[in-house]
Coordinates of C-alpha atoms and ligand atoms in Angstrom, one line a residue:
M1 CA 158.9 -46.6 -129.9
A2 CA 158.7 -44.4 -127.0
S3 CA 156.8 -41.2 -127.0
V4 CA 159.8 -38.8 -126.3
F5 CA 159.2 -35.2 -124.8
C6 CA 160.6 -32.6 -123.4
V7 CA 159.8 -29.6 -120.8
A8 CA 160.9 -26.0 -121.7
N9 CA 160.1 -22.5 -121.0
Q10 CA 162.8 -20.3 -121.2
K11 CA 161.9 -18.8 -117.7
G12 CA 163.4 -19.7 -114.7
G13 CA 161.3 -21.3 -111.9
V14 CA 158.1 -21.8 -113.9
G15 CA 157.9 -25.8 -112.3
K16 CA 159.9 -27.3 -115.8
T17 CA 161.7 -29.6 -113.5
T18 CA 158.2 -30.4 -110.8
T19 CA 156.5 -31.3 -113.8
S20 CA 159.4 -33.7 -115.3
V21 CA 159.1 -35.4 -112.4
N22 CA 155.5 -35.4 -111.2
L23 CA 155.0 -36.5 -114.7
A24 CA 157.2 -39.5 -114.9
A25 CA 156.1 -40.0 -111.3
G26 CA 152.9 -40.4 -112.2
L27 CA 153.3 -42.5 -115.4
A28 CA 155.3 -45.0 -113.9
Q29 CA 152.6 -45.2 -111.1
L30 CA 150.6 -45.8 -114.0
G31 CA 152.7 -49.0 -115.2
Q32 CA 154.1 -47.1 -118.4
R33 CA 157.8 -47.2 -118.3
V34 CA 159.6 -44.2 -118.1
L35 CA 163.3 -42.9 -119.0
L36 CA 164.0 -38.8 -117.1
I37 CA 166.7 -37.2 -118.9
D38 CA 168.1 -34.3 -116.9
L39 CA 169.3 -31.5 -119.3
D40 CA 170.1 -29.1 -116.3
P41 CA 173.3 -28.2 -114.8
Q42 CA 172.0 -27.4 -112.1
G43 CA 170.7 -31.2 -111.7
N44 CA 167.2 -30.8 -109.9
A45 CA 165.3 -32.5 -111.5
T46 CA 167.9 -35.2 -110.3
M47 CA 168.1 -34.8 -107.0
G48 CA 164.6 -35.1 -107.4
S49 CA 164.0 -38.4 -108.5
G50 CA 166.4 -39.3 -105.3
I51 CA 169.3 -39.7 -107.8
D52 CA 173.1 -37.7 -106.3
K53 CA 174.5 -36.1 -108.4
R54 CA 176.9 -35.5 -106.5
S55 CA 178.7 -39.0 -106.7
L56 CA 176.9 -39.0 -110.5
T57 CA 179.7 -40.0 -112.9
P58 CA 179.4 -40.9 -116.1
S59 CA 176.2 -38.5 -116.4
V60 CA 175.0 -36.6 -119.0
Y61 CA 177.1 -34.6 -120.3
Q62 CA 179.9 -37.9 -120.7
V63 CA 176.7 -39.7 -122.9
L64 CA 176.1 -36.6 -124.9
L65 CA 179.6 -36.3 -125.6
G66 CA 180.2 -40.2 -126.7
I67 CA 182.6 -40.7 -124.1
A68 CA 180.1 -42.9 -122.1
P69 CA 177.3 -45.3 -123.3
F70 CA 174.0 -44.3 -122.2
D71 CA 174.0 -47.5 -119.6
Q72 CA 177.0 -46.9 -118.1
A73 CA 175.1 -43.2 -116.8
R74 CA 171.9 -44.8 -116.3
R75 CA 170.0 -45.1 -113.0
H76 CA 167.3 -46.3 -111.7
S77 CA 165.3 -44.5 -108.5
D78 CA 163.9 -47.7 -106.8
K79 CA 161.9 -45.0 -104.8
A80 CA 160.8 -43.1 -107.6
G81 CA 159.4 -46.2 -110.4
Y82 CA 161.5 -44.6 -113.4
D83 CA 165.3 -44.6 -114.5
V84 CA 167.1 -41.4 -114.7
L85 CA 170.3 -40.1 -117.4
G86 CA 170.7 -37.2 -114.3
A87 CA 173.0 -34.2 -114.8
N88 CA 175.6 -32.4 -112.7
R89 CA 177.9 -28.9 -113.0
E90 CA 179.6 -30.7 -115.3
L91 CA 176.5 -31.0 -118.1
A92 CA 176.8 -26.9 -118.4
G93 CA 180.7 -27.5 -120.3
A94 CA 178.4 -29.3 -123.6
E95 CA 176.8 -26.2 -123.9
V96 CA 180.2 -24.8 -125.3
E97 CA 182.3 -28.0 -126.2
L98 CA 179.7 -29.1 -128.3
V99 CA 179.9 -26.0 -130.3
D100 CA 182.2 -27.0 -133.0
Q101 CA 181.4 -30.6 -132.7
D102 CA 179.5 -32.3 -135.3
R103 CA 175.6 -32.9 -135.3
R104 CA 175.9 -30.7 -132.1
E105 CA 171.7 -30.2 -132.2
H106 CA 171.2 -34.1 -132.9
R107 CA 173.8 -35.9 -130.3
L108 CA 170.8 -36.1 -127.3
K109 CA 168.7 -37.3 -130.1
D110 CA 170.8 -40.0 -131.4
V111 CA 171.3 -41.5 -128.0
V112 CA 167.7 -41.0 -127.4
R113 CA 166.9 -43.1 -130.8
G114 CA 169.3 -45.5 -129.1
V115 CA 167.0 -46.6 -126.3
D116 CA 163.6 -45.6 -126.8
A117 CA 162.2 -49.2 -127.2
A118 CA 162.4 -49.7 -123.8
Y119 CA 160.8 -46.9 -122.5
D120 CA 156.8 -45.7 -122.9
F121 CA 157.6 -42.5 -122.5
V122 CA 161.3 -41.0 -122.8
L123 CA 160.9 -37.1 -121.0
I124 CA 163.7 -34.8 -121.0
D125 CA 163.7 -31.8 -118.7
T126 CA 165.9 -28.4 -119.7
P127 CA 167.7 -25.7 -118.1
P128 CA 165.9 -22.0 -118.1
A129 CA 167.6 -20.8 -121.8
L130 CA 167.0 -21.4 -125.5
G131 CA 171.0 -22.2 -125.3
L132 CA 172.7 -25.5 -127.1
L133 CA 171.3 -28.2 -124.7
T134 CA 167.8 -26.8 -125.1
L135 CA 168.1 -27.2 -128.3
N136 CA 169.3 -31.0 -128.1
A137 CA 166.0 -31.5 -125.9
L138 CA 163.7 -29.9 -129.5
C139 CA 165.6 -32.0 -131.8
A140 CA 165.5 -34.9 -129.4
A141 CA 161.5 -34.9 -128.5
R142 CA 158.3 -34.9 -130.9
G143 CA 156.6 -32.6 -128.5
V144 CA 157.2 -30.0 -126.7
I145 CA 155.5 -29.3 -123.1
V146 CA 155.2 -26.1 -121.6
P147 CA 154.2 -25.0 -117.8
M148 CA 153.9 -22.2 -117.2
Q149 CA 152.1 -19.4 -114.5
C150 CA 148.8 -17.7 -115.6
E151 CA 151.0 -14.4 -114.7
Y152 CA 150.7 -11.4 -117.4
F153 CA 155.3 -11.7 -118.2
A154 CA 154.6 -15.1 -118.9
L155 CA 152.6 -14.6 -121.7
E156 CA 155.2 -12.5 -123.6
G157 CA 157.6 -15.1 -122.8
L158 CA 155.3 -17.7 -124.5
S159 CA 155.2 -16.3 -127.9
D160 CA 159.8 -16.4 -127.2
L161 CA 159.4 -20.0 -127.1
V162 CA 156.6 -20.7 -129.4
N163 CA 158.8 -18.9 -132.3
T164 CA 161.6 -21.2 -132.0
V165 CA 159.4 -24.1 -131.7
R166 CA 158.3 -23.3 -135.0
Q167 CA 161.6 -22.9 -135.9
V168 CA 163.0 -26.0 -134.9
H169 CA 160.0 -27.9 -136.5
A170 CA 160.8 -26.7 -139.7
H171 CA 164.9 -26.3 -139.8
L172 CA 165.8 -29.0 -137.2
N173 CA 162.9 -31.3 -136.2
P174 CA 160.2 -31.7 -138.3
E175 CA 158.5 -34.2 -136.1
L176 CA 157.9 -31.5 -133.3
V177 CA 154.9 -30.2 -131.9
L178 CA 154.1 -27.8 -128.7
I179 CA 152.0 -30.8 -127.4
G180 CA 150.2 -28.6 -124.5
L181 CA 150.5 -25.5 -121.8
L182 CA 150.0 -26.5 -118.3
R183 CA 148.6 -24.4 -116.0
V184 CA 151.0 -24.6 -111.9
M185 CA 151.1 -23.1 -109.1
F186 CA 147.8 -22.2 -110.0
D187 CA 145.8 -19.8 -107.2
P188 CA 141.6 -19.9 -108.3
R189 CA 141.2 -16.8 -106.3
I190 CA 143.1 -14.5 -107.5
T191 CA 141.8 -12.8 -110.6
L192 CA 144.6 -12.2 -112.6
Q193 CA 145.3 -15.9 -113.1
Q194 CA 141.5 -17.1 -113.9
Q195 CA 141.8 -13.8 -116.7
V196 CA 145.3 -15.6 -118.1
S197 CA 143.9 -19.0 -117.9
E198 CA 141.2 -17.8 -119.8
Q199 CA 143.4 -15.6 -122.3
L200 CA 145.3 -18.8 -123.3
K201 CA 142.6 -21.4 -123.4
T202 CA 141.3 -18.6 -126.0
H203 CA 144.4 -18.5 -127.4
F204 CA 145.4 -22.0 -127.6
G205 CA 142.6 -23.9 -127.2
A206 CA 142.5 -27.7 -127.4
K207 CA 146.9 -27.0 -126.6
V208 CA 145.9 -25.8 -122.8
F209 CA 146.2 -29.5 -121.0
D210 CA 142.7 -29.9 -119.2
A211 CA 144.7 -31.2 -116.3
V212 CA 145.8 -28.0 -113.6
I213 CA 148.1 -28.0 -111.1
P214 CA 147.3 -25.9 -107.9
R215 CA 149.7 -24.1 -105.7
N216 CA 150.9 -27.0 -103.2
V217 CA 153.7 -26.8 -100.2
R218 CA 153.6 -30.4 -100.8
L219 CA 154.8 -30.6 -103.7
A220 CA 158.0 -27.8 -102.8
E221 CA 158.8 -30.0 -100.1
A222 CA 158.9 -33.2 -102.0
P223 CA 162.5 -32.5 -103.4
S224 CA 164.5 -32.2 -100.5
Y225 CA 163.4 -35.6 -99.4
G226 CA 164.5 -36.7 -102.6
L227 CA 161.5 -37.6 -103.8
P228 CA 158.7 -36.7 -106.5
G229 CA 155.4 -34.8 -104.6
V230 CA 153.4 -38.1 -106.1
I231 CA 155.2 -40.5 -103.8
F232 CA 156.4 -38.1 -100.9
D233 CA 152.6 -37.2 -100.5
K234 CA 149.6 -39.2 -103.1
S235 CA 146.9 -37.6 -101.0
S236 CA 148.1 -33.9 -101.6
R237 CA 146.0 -31.8 -103.9
G238 CA 149.7 -31.2 -105.8
A239 CA 150.0 -34.9 -106.4
Q240 CA 146.9 -35.8 -107.3
A241 CA 146.6 -33.3 -110.0
Y242 CA 150.2 -34.2 -111.7
V243 CA 148.4 -38.3 -111.5
E244 CA 145.4 -36.5 -113.3
F245 CA 147.8 -34.8 -115.7
A246 CA 149.8 -38.2 -116.2
Q247 CA 146.5 -39.5 -117.5
E248 CA 145.4 -36.8 -120.1
M249 CA 149.1 -37.7 -121.4
V250 CA 148.4 -41.3 -122.0
R251 CA 145.3 -40.8 -123.6
R252 CA 147.0 -38.3 -125.4
A253 CA 150.0 -40.3 -126.5
A254 CA 147.7 -42.8 -127.5
R255 CA 146.4 -40.6 -130.0
P256 CA 148.4 -39.0 -132.6
E257 CA 149.5 -34.7 -132.7
P258 CA 148.6 -33.8 -135.8
A259 CA 152.7 -33.0 -136.6
T260 CA 152.2 -29.6 -139.3
A261 CA 153.6 -26.5 -138.2
S262 CA 150.5 -24.7 -137.9
A263 CA 150.0 -27.3 -134.9
A264 CA 153.5 -25.6 -133.2
Ligands
LIG301 P1 164.2 -23.3 -113.1 O1 164.9 -22.5 -114.5 O2 165.7 -23.1 -112.1 O3 164.8 -25.2 -113.8 P2 161.7 -25.1 -113.3 O4 161.4 -24.1 -113.9 O5 162.4 -25.7 -112.9 O6 163.2 -23.8 -112.4 P3 161.2 -25.5 -110.6 O7 162.3 -25.6 -110.1 O8 159.5 -26.7 -111.0 O9 160.9 -24.6 -111.5 O10 160.4 -24.7 -109.4 C1 160.7 -23.9 -109.0 C2 160.1 -23.5 -107.4 O11 158.2 -23.3 -107.2 C3 160.9 -24.2 -106.8 O12 161.2 -24.3 -105.2 C4 159.6 -26.4 -106.6 O13 159.9 -26.8 -105.6 C5 158.2 -24.3 -106.4 N1 157.3 -25.0 -107.0 C6 157.2 -26.0 -108.6 N2 155.8 -25.9 -108.6 C7 154.5 -25.9 -107.5 C8 153.7 -25.9 -106.9 N3 153.2 -26.5 -107.6 N4 153.1 -25.8 -105.8 C9 154.4 -25.0 -104.7 N5 155.2 -24.8 -105.2 C10 155.4 -25.3 -106.4
LIG302 MG1 164.2 -26.4 -113.4

């Protein structure tokens, strides 16, 4: 049974997709069997994995609505080394179309439970909102990874997300736990970032990942080549940090997280 994690933060542009794609590639490099599910109609994780979202039919959209089977929609990215259940703009419709359907929050979970035996890790990239798509990701996942920049307002947004995780844990998915906070786009020369990083460690303790992802232009350049940064420039500081993060995730997956409400 795979470890199923969603990468979430309702704030836009905080590094969710960069984290999803590079963690997937880092895990694949460590010999793990990985499925990356793109649950964002922007399709950035799909493109960043080298899969063309424009020619993607069926996509995760048809799978969620039960119109197409998973096997028809899954693609393997040879360059990135993992499987992708990709998305494109069509997926925006699901947010509305699922509303009056049975098990609307559990659609993705039903899909994942049918296929996760074939993988060690299933990662889900989510859109910058706490809508029905993100809710599906939180119901399918056993853990949430939260990438965040160490800025003042980041902490404010975090309480909304932590509350949502608590609510989902209480009402929809008792397995769900907050796995950890990942500091991304980190610049240690900026005093405020150091301060916020310290505050995070004070409040969240071991829930703050040891790995820290630096601001690194190679990570930002990689998607335009349809490659994860980890593959695009292995020697870059950003790539090395994501490989360290992948190693940390493999270590954590080996020991179970406490599935209690307080852990969320
Ligand atoms: P959205 O909410 O729109 O889905 P997101 O949270 O997925 O955004 P990304 O797309 O991963 O965020 O990142 C936002 C921008 O920041 C992108 O241009 C990306 O290339 C860049 N970026 C992400 N991480 C880093 C980093 N560590 N160093 C430099 N640039 C980065
Ligand atoms: Mg994104």
